[in-house]
Short mmCIF file of C-alpha atoms in Angstrom, two decimals:
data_model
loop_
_atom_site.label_atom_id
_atom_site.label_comp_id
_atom_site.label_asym_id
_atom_site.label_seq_id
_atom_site.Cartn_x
_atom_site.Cartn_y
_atom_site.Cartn_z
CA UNK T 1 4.20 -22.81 -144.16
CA UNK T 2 5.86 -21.95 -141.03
CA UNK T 3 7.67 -25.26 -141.38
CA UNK T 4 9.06 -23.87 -144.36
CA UNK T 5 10.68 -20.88 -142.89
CA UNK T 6 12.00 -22.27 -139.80
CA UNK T 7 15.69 -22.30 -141.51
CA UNK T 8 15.18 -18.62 -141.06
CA UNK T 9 14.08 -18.59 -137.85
CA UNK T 10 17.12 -18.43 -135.84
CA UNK T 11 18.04 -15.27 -137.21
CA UNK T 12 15.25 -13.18 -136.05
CA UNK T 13 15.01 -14.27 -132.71
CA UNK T 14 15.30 -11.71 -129.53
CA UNK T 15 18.63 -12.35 -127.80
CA UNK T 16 18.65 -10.03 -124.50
CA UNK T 17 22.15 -11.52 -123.52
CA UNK T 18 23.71 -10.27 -127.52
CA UNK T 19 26.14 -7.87 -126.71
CA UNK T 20 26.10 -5.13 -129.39
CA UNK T 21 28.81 -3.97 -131.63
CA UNK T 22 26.84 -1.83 -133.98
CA UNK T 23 24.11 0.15 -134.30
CA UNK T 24 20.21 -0.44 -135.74
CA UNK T 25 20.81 0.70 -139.48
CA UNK T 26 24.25 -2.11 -139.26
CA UNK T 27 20.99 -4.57 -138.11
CA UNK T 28 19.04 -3.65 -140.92
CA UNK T 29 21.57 -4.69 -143.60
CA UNK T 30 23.17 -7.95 -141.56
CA UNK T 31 19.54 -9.04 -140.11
CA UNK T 32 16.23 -7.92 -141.79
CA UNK T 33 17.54 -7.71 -145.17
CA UNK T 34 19.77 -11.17 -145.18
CA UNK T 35 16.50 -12.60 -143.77
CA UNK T 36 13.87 -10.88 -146.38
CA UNK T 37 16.34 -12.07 -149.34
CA UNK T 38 16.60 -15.27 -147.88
CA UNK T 39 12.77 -16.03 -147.50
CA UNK T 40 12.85 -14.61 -150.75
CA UNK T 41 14.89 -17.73 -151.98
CA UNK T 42 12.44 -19.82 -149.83
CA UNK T 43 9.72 -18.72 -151.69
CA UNK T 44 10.81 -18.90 -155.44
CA UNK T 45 11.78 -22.11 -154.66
CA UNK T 46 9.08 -23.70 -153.30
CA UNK T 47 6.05 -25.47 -155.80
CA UNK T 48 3.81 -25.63 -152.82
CA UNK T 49 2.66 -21.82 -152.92
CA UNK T 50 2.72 -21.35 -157.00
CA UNK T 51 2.82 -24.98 -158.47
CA UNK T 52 5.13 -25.37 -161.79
CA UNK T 53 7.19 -22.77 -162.47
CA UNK T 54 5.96 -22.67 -166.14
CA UNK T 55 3.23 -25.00 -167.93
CA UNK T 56 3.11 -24.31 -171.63
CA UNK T 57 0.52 -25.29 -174.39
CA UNK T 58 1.83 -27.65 -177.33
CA UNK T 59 -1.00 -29.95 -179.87
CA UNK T 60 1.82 -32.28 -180.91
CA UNK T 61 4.82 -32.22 -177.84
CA UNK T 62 4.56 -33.86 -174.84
CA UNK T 63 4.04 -31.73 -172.17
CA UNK T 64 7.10 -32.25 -170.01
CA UNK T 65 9.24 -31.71 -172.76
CA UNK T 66 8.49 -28.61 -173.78
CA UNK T 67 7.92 -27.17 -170.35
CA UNK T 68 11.31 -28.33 -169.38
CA UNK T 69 12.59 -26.82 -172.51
CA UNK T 70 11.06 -23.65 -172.13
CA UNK T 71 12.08 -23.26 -168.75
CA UNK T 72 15.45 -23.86 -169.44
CA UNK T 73 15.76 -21.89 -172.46
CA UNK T 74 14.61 -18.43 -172.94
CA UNK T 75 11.09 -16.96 -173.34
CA UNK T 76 10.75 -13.96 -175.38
CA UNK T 77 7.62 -11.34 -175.62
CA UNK T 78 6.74 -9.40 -179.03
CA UNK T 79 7.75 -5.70 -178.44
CA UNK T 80 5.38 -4.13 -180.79
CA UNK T 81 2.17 -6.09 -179.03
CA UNK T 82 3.57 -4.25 -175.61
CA UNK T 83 0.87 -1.59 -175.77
CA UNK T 84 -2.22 -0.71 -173.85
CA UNK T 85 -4.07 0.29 -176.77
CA UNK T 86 -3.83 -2.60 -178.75
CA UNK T 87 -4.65 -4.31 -175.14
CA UNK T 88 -7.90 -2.28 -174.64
CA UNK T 89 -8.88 -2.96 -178.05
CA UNK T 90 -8.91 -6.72 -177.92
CA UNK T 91 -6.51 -6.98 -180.14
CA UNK T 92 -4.58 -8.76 -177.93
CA UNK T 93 -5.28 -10.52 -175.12
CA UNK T 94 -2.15 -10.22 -173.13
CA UNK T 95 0.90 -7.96 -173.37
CA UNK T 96 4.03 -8.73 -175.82
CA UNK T 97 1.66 -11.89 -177.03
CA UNK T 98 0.61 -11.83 -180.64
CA UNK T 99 1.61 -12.76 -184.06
CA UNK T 100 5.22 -11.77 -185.23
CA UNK T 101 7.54 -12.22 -188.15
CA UNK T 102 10.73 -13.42 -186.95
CA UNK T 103 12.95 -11.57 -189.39
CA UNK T 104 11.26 -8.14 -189.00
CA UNK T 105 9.68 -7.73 -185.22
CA UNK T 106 11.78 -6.93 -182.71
CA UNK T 107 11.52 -9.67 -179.17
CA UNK T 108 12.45 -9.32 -175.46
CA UNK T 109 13.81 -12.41 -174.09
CA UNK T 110 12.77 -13.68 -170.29
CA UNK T 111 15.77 -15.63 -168.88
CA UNK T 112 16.23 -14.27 -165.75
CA UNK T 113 13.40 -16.36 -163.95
CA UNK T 114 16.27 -19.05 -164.01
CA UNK T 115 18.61 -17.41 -162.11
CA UNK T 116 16.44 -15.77 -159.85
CA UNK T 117 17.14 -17.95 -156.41
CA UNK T 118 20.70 -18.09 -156.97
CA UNK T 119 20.75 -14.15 -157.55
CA UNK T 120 18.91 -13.46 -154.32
CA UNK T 121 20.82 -16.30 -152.32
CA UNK T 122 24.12 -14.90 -153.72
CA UNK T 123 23.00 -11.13 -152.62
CA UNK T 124 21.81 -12.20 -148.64
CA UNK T 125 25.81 -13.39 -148.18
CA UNK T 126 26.72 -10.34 -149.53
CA UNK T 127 24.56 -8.48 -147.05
CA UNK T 128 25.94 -10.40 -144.57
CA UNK T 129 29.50 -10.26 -145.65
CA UNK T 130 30.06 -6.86 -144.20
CA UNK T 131 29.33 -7.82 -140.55
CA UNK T 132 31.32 -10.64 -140.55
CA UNK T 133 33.79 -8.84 -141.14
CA UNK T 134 33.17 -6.22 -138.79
CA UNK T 135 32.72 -8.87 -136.17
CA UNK T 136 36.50 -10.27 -137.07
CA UNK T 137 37.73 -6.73 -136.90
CA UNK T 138 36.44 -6.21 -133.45
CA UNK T 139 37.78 -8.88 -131.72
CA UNK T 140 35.11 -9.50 -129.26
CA UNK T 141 36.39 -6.45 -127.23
CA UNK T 142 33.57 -5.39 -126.36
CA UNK T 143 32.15 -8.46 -124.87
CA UNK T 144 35.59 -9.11 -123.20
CA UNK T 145 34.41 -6.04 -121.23
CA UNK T 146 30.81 -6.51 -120.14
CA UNK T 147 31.36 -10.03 -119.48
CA UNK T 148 29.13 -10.66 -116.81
CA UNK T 149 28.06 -7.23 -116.32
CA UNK T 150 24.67 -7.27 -117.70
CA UNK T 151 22.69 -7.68 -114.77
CA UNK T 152 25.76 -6.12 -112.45
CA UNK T 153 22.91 -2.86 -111.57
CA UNK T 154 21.07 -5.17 -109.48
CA UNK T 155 24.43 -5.31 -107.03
CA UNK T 156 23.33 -1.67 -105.61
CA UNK T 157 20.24 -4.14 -103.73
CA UNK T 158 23.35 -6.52 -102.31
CA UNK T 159 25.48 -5.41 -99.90
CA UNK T 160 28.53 -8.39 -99.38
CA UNK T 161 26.84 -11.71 -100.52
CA UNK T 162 26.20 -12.19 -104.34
CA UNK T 163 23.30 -14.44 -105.88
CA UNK T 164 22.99 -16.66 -107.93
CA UNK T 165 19.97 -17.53 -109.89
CA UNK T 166 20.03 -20.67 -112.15
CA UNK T 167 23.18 -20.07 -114.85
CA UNK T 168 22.52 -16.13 -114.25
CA UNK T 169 25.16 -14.77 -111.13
CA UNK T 170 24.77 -10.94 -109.51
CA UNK T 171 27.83 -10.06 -108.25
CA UNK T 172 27.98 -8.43 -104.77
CA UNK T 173 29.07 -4.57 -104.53
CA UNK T 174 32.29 -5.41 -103.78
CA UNK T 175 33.00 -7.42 -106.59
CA UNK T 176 30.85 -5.08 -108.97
CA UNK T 177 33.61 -2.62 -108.04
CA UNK T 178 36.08 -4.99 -108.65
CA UNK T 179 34.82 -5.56 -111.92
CA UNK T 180 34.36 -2.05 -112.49
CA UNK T 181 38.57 -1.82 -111.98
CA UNK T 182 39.25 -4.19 -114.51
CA UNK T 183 37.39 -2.46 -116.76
CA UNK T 184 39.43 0.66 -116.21
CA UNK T 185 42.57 -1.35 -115.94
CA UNK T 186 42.10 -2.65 -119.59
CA UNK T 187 40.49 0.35 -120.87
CA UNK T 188 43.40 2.21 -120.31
CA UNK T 189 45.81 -0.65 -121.57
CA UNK T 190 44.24 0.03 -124.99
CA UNK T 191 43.70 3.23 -125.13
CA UNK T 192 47.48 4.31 -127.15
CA UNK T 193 47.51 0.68 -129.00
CA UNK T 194 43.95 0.11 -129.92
CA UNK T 195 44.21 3.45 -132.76
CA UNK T 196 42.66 1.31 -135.62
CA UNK T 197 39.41 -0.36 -133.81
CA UNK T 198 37.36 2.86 -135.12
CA UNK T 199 38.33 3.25 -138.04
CA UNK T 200 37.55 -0.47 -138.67
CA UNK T 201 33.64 0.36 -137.92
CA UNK T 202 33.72 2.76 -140.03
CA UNK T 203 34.71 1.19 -143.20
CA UNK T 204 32.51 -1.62 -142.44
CA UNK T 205 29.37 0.99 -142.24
CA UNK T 206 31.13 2.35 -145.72
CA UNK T 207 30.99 -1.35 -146.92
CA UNK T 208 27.37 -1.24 -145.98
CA UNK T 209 26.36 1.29 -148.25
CA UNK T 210 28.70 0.34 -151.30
CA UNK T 211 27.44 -2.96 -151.17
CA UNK T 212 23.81 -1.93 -151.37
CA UNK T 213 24.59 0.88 -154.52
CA UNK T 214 26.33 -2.18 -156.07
CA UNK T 215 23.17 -4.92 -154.88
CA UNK T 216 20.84 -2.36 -156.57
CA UNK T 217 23.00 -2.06 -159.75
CA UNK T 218 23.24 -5.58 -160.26
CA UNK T 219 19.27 -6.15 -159.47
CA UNK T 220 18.58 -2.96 -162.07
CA UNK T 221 20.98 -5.20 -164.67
CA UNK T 222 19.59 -8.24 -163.93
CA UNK T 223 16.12 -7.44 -164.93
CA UNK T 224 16.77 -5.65 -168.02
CA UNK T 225 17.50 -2.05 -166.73
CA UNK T 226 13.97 -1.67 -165.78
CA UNK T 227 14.80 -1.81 -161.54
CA UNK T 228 15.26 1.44 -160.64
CA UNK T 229 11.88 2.93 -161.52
CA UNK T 230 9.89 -0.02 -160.99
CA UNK T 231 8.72 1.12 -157.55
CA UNK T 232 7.52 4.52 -159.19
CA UNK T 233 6.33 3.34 -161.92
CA UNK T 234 4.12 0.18 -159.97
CA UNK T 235 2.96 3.62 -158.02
CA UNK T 236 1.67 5.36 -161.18
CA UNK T 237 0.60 3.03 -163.42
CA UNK T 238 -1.10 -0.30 -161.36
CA UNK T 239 -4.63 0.66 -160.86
CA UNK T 240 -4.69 3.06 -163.62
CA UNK T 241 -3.34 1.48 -166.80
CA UNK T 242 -4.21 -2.37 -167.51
CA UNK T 243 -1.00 -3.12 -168.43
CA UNK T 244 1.63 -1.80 -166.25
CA UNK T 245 5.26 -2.19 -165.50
CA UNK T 246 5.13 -5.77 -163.72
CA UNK T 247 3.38 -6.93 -166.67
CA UNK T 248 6.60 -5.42 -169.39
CA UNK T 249 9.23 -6.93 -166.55
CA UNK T 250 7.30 -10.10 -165.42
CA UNK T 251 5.18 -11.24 -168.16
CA UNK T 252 2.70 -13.94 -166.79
CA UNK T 253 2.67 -15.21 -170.28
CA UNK T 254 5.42 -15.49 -172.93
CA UNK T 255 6.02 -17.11 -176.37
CA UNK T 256 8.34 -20.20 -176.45
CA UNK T 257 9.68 -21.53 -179.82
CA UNK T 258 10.75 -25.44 -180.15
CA UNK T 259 12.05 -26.85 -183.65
CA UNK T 260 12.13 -31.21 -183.96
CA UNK T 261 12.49 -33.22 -186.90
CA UNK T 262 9.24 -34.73 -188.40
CA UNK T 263 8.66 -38.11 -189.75
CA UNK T 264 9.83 -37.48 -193.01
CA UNK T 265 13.19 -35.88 -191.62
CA UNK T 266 11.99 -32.12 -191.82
CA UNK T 267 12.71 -29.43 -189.65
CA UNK T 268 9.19 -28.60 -187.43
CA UNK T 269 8.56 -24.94 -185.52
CA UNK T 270 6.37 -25.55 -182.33
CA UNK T 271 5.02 -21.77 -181.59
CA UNK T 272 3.73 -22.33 -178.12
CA UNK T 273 2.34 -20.38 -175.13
CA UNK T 274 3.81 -20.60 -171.77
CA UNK T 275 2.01 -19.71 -168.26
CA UNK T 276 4.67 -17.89 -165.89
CA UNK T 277 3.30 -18.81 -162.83
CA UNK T 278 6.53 -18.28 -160.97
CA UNK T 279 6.35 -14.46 -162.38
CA UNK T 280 3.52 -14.45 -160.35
CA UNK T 281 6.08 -14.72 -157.18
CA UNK T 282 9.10 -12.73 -158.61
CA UNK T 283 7.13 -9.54 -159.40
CA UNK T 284 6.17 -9.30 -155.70
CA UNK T 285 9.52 -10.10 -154.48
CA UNK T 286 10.71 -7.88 -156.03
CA UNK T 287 8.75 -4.82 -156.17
CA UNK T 288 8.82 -5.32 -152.34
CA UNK T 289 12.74 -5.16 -152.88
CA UNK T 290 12.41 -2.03 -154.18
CA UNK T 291 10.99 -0.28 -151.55
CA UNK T 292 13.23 -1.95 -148.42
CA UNK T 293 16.07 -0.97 -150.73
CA UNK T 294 14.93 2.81 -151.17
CA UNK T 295 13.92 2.96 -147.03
CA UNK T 296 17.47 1.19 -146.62
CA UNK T 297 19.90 3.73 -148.63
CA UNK T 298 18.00 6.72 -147.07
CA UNK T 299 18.62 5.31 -143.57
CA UNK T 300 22.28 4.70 -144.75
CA UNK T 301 22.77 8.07 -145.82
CA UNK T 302 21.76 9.51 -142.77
CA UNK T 303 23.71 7.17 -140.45
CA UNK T 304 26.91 7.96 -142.09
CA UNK T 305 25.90 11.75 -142.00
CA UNK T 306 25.41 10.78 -138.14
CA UNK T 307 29.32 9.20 -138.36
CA UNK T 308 30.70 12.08 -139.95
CA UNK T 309 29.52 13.93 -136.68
CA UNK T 310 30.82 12.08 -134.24
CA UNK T 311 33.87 12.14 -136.13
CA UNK T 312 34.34 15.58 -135.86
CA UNK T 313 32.47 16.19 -132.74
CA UNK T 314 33.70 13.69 -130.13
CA UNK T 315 35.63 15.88 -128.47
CA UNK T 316 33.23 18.02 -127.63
CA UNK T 317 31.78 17.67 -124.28
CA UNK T 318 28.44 18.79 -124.87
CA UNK T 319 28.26 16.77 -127.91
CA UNK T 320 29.56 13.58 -126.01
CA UNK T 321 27.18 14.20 -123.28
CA UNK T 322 23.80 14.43 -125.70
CA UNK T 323 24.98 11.47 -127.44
CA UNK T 324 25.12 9.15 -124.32
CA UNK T 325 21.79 10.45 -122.79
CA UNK T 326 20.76 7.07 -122.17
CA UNK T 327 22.89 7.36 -119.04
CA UNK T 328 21.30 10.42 -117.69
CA UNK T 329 24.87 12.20 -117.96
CA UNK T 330 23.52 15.08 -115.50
CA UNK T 331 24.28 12.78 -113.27
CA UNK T 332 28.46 12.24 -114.06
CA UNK T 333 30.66 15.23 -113.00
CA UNK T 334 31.26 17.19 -116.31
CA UNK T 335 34.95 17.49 -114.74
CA UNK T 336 34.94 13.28 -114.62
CA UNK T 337 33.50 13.39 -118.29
CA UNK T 338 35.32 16.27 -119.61
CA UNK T 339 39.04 14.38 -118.78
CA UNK T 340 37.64 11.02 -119.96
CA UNK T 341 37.14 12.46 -123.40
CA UNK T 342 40.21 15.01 -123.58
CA UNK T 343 42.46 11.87 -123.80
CA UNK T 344 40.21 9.99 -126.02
CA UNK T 345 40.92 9.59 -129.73
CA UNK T 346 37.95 8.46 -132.04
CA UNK T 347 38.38 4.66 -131.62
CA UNK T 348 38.67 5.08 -127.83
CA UNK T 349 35.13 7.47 -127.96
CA UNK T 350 33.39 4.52 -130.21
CA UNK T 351 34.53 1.93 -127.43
CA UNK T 352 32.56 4.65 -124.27
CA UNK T 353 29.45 4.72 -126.80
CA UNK T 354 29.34 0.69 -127.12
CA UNK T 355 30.21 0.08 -123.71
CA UNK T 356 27.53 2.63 -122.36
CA UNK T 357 25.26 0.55 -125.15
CA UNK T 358 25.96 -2.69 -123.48
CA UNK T 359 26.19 -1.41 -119.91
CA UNK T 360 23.24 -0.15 -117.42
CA UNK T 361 23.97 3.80 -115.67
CA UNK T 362 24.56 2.60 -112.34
CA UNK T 363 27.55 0.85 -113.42
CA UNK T 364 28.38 3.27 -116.52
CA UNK T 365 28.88 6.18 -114.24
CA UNK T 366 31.36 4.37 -112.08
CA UNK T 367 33.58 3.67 -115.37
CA UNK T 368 33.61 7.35 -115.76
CA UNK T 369 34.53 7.86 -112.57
CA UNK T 370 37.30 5.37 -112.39
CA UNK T 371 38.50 6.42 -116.14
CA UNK T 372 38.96 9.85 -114.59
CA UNK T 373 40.65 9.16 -111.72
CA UNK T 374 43.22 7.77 -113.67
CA UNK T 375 43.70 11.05 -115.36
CA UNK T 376 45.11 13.71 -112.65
CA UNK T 377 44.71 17.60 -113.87
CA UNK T 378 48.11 17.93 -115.07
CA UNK T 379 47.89 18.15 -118.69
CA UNK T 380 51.81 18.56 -119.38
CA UNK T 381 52.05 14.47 -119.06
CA UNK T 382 50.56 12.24 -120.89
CA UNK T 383 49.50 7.99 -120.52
CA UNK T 384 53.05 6.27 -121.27
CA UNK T 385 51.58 2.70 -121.84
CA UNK T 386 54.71 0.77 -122.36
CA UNK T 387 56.53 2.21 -119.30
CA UNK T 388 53.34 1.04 -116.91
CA UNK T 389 53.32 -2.17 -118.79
CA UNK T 390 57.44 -2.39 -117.90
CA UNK T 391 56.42 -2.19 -114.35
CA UNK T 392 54.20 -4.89 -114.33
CA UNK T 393 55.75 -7.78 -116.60
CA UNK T 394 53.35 -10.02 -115.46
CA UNK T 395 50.10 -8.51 -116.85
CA UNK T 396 48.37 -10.48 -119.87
CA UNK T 397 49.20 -9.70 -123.09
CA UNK T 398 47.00 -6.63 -124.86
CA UNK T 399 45.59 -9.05 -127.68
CA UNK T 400 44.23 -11.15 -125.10
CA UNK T 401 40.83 -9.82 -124.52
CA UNK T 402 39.32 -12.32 -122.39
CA UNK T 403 41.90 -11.36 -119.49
CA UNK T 404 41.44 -10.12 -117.37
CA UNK T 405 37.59 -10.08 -117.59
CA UNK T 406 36.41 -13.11 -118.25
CA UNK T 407 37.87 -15.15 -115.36
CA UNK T 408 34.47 -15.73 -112.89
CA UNK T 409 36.42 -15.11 -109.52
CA UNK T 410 37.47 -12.27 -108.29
CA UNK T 411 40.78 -13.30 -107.07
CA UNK T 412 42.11 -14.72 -110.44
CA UNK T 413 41.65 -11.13 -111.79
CA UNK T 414 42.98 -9.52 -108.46
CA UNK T 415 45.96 -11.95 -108.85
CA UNK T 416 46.68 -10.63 -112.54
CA UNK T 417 46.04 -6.67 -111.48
CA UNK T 418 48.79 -4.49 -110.66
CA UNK T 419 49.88 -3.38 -106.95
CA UNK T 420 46.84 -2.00 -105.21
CA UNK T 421 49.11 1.25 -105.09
CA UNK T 422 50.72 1.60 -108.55
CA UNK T 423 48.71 3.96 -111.07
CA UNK T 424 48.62 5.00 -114.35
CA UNK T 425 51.44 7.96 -114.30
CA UNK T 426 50.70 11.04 -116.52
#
């Protein structure tokens, strides 16, 4: 079994070293439910834990040939037998199966069962879809920047030597500071040209949550119209009624019809039974579905509500200084904070959150504190960008975002820094 699943493997695994670019409800559409839909797929498709997908009962066809026709033709159920009455009476033995005049009673044809792998393989890219593209979108900016940085508040124990353990390297202070600069250095180089990075994460989160309205549409079409209750509905009526919703969706037994020619040259009706043991799979599947889907749009909702308050709250101070808790913000000067943020639009606020995300509070406080500094308390200027870049022709382009960061020596990214005296003028 676990042999089985080991395709799937790779995506659950813990990964300290991932940098992250989103937050746990972006996980939970990318990860858990790409994963769940994809073991899904495993599982439908596999004879080991169910057997045949459908064995029916014929006197006078061979059996292959009728299961393979039944499986790849349509079963159908008798509406008028789908009652628990005429089930507690005995007058039937299971629901929709009975006798049934094909010009008068009305039938419900079973063909989804076909189509089910493909349908829940096609819906895990879609979950995945809207990551990728947020991961295109962003660039690998924020990795640019806490490139070798994970492990950098372990320098405050070094004093002028790094270490170097294995593949893993601690930089010393000093070049934890210098690091520290760079950071500033390109921080601020984005800062006026880097307007659409936000806005970008937030369509993707968007994307998120019209993908699953449309996942959950196409599920509720795909199995008749009878998806969007089924959850309810499995609630109220399993271990009450003996005949239940699973049973009307995913009958475990259906009614197949096969015509051949006799002997003689005459037209023959088969009127056989068919076991659905694969229903047997797709009913759990799916009611499971049901519920991650209804835990998944409510956690959704709530992280967009969350969006639509940083979006209107990031400049607030207070706000800014709840939200990044995590680095005990009692201990940054709420002067140092308060100029960060006053010249921070909302795709340069995202880019503090993620970087505080990725980043331990020793060294986040010491971005602070070097953002600010670059920030004098004259508010009549503001950052001119291109004139500071027209000072200092040399200085990678801004759509290079692995310079300067991820060069491993400090002097290569001393060598591509500005004069030790120049500064941001504002």
């Amino acid at each position: 079994m676990l042999k089985t699943f080991s395709s799937v493997s790779q995506y659950i695994k813990a990964d300290l070293t991932r940098v992250i670019i989103d937050n746990i409800v972006f996980k939970l559409h990318y990860r858990w439910t790409f994963v769940l839909l994809l073991v899904a797929t495993l599982l439908v498709t596999s004879r080991q834990y169910i057997g045949e997908h459908i064995q029916c009962i014929s006197d006078s066809v061979v059996a292959p040939v009728i299961n393979t026709f039944c499986f790849f033709t349509p079963t159908f159920t008798v509406v008028r037998h789908m009652n628990n009455t005429a089930l507690n009476s005995g007058s039937i033995f299971e629901p929709g199966i009975g006798p049934y005049n094909r010009q008068s009673d009305e039938v419900k044809k079973h063909a989804y069962y076909q189509w089910v792998p493909f349908v829940l393989f096609a819906q895990a890219l879609c979950f995945y879809m809207p990551h990728a593209l947020w991961k295109k979108w962003e660039g690998g900016r924020i990795k640019a920047l806490v490139y070798g940085l994970r492990m950098v508040g372990l320098t405050r124990y070094l004093k002028n030597d790094s270490l170097r353990i294995g593949t893993l390297n601690i930089p010393s202070m000093a070049e934890a500071e210098e690091r520290v600069i760079n950071i500033r250095r390109t921080m601020i180089d984005r800062m006026r040209l880097n307007q659409s990075w936000g806005a970008h994460l937030v369509f993707a989160e968007l994307l998120n949550l019209a993908n699953l309205c449309l996942q959950i549409y196409v599920t509720h079409r795909f199995l008749g119209r009878q998806f969007l209750t089924l959850g309810v509905k499995v609630l109220q009526e399993r271990w009450v009624d003996k005949m239940d919703a699973l049973d009307i969706v995913f009958p475990k037994v259906t009614k197949c019809t096969f015509f051949k020619y006799g002997a003689a040259g005459s037209l023959q009706e088969h009127d056989t039974l068919c076991v659905m043991a694969l229903n047997i799979m797709n009913e759990k599947i799916y009611t499971i579905l049901w519920f991650w889907y209804a835990f998944l749009l409510t956690l959704t909702v709530l992280s967009l509500i969350w969006r639509l308050l940083t979006l209107f709250l990031y400049k607030s101070v207070t706000f800014t200084r709840w939200t990044l808790y995590w680095a005990k913000p009692g201990k940054i000067k709420e002067s140092d904070l308060s100029s960060v943020i006053e010249k921070c639009n909302f795709s340069n606020w995202m880019f503090l959150f993620f970087l505080r995300t990725n980043l331990s509070e020793f060294l986040f406080t010491k971005v602070i504190y070097h953002l600010a500094s670059e920030f004098p308390d004259n508010p009549t200027h503001d950052n001119d960008i291109n004139n500071y870049r027209a000072q200092y022709p040399h200085l990678p382009s801004l759509d290079t975002v692995d310079a300067p960061l991820l060069h491993h020596r400090a002097t290569t990214s001393a060598a591509s820094a500005p004069p030790e005296g120049a500064s941001l003028k504002v």
